[in-house]
């Protein structure tokens, strides 16, 4: 550890938009760093130049910002250290820890089949591992394609790594493979650059999914051979789709972009995510409480399932609990005439922002009615509304919901739903919603009168 300070990082490949698996990794690393008063770095693993793009980098940063997961310092780029990665590879090769492998894909496929037929795991057989260096070099010089492999597998020895969620993680080297470090087109796989950059960036803790456990063993081995201290790992359980399969579009795995476009409030995603695999997270909807309550040792090593409905329930709760002013921009995107009073009136009736559209008649007396609302109005009939308007207009100063409806009930003989629903429909446009007393106060004398008149016009036309 550098001065005992915790340093974590989020290291996405900028080859697509931020997805929910990324959000979980970023959030956990961010929570731990913030709680420990440490640093949280952002590093783009952009060595795959053909698939990486600045557009995705910008999008990822925007999405992290939107979530409130701010990083420290300038974002790093793996590609900036290409020369260092290359030097490290040479060093491993010189020490006999990395070697060129010339086996063709076809040969490897045959090896895998043979292993499978014998009930053995599909590991590299080690054919090229003991090629004499001068032979390997001359074959490479002649243009024969090759990959670089890490010489990890051995008849004896162990690799141990420190994982905060597991007592001791120990791999027998005889169980390991010789993974590819550099592909035949010269591109590094993630193993070496990722581990070396962590060491050079002073990363103290790596929180990531347990699908990386074996990768960590290779990385620890490599770091030791390169003379670096490996980080402490926290391999948490994976995030799965609602059906227990890999998270995908079909199982509710959308990108953050899509959720933003659907109007989701960021804290709903953060809250839903922070609770997964972490018992007893409080249900306060604010980042500071989450930071305080985060306990890294309680993170579950079992897989967790993503439930988009739960996230949307947090979203609804946020809508209900937020100050109207903070919701106004999202409502105005859908209803430009909306003001804070309108939001205050309807917010308790919203699950999603687009639900506000149901109440557009509160803002515009001429807003058309849905078919269901129109059926209610037709059934009440123009006569009902005529009586209602004349009672309303009788004494503008005394026009309030209670007096109005009790007089209207008296004259028409209607009560309950038969009396109130046609009024609700005429004033709000919706079949359910805020309390009518509040609706009438919000609309005021003229607002009520205008809506009653327009509904009569519609029924008479
Ligand atoms: N770029 C790697 C990934 O997105 C980083 C993995 C890690 O967190 O070490 O999977």
Tab-separated table of C-alpha atoms and ligand atoms in Angstrom, residues 9-13 22 25 29 43 45 190 194 198 206-208 212 219, ligand 1:
chain	number	residue	atom	x	y	z
A	9	UNK	CA	-9.740	1.587	-9.929
A	10	UNK	CA	-12.340	0.975	-12.559
A	11	UNK	CA	-10.748	-0.321	-15.745
A	12	UNK	CA	-13.305	-0.598	-18.541
A	13	UNK	CA	-12.480	-1.354	-22.139
A	22	UNK	CA	-19.638	-2.419	-15.179
A	25	UNK	CA	-17.725	-3.105	-10.440
A	29	UNK	CA	-14.521	0.067	-6.130
A	43	UNK	CA	-8.240	3.620	-16.462
A	45	UNK	CA	-8.048	-0.529	-21.158
A	190	UNK	CA	-5.719	-8.217	-20.774
A	194	UNK	CA	-3.933	-4.993	-16.602
A	198	UNK	CA	-2.350	-1.881	-11.440
A	206	UNK	CA	-8.934	-4.881	-6.957
A	207	UNK	CA	-12.651	-5.563	-6.569
A	208	UNK	CA	-13.946	-7.644	-9.442
A	212	UNK	CA	-11.426	-13.437	-12.714
A	219	UNK	CA	-1.407	-12.030	-12.654
B	1	LIG	N1	-10.824	-4.381	-18.712
B	1	LIG	C1	-11.131	-5.489	-17.875
B	1	LIG	C2	-12.611	-5.778	-17.980
B	1	LIG	O1	-13.369	-4.869	-18.333
B	1	LIG	C3	-10.744	-5.175	-16.446
B	1	LIG	C4	-10.970	-6.281	-15.501
B	1	LIG	C5	-10.520	-5.894	-14.097
B	1	LIG	O2	-11.296	-5.226	-13.400
B	1	LIG	O3	-9.391	-6.208	-13.732
B	1	LIG	O4	-13.028	-6.903	-17.778
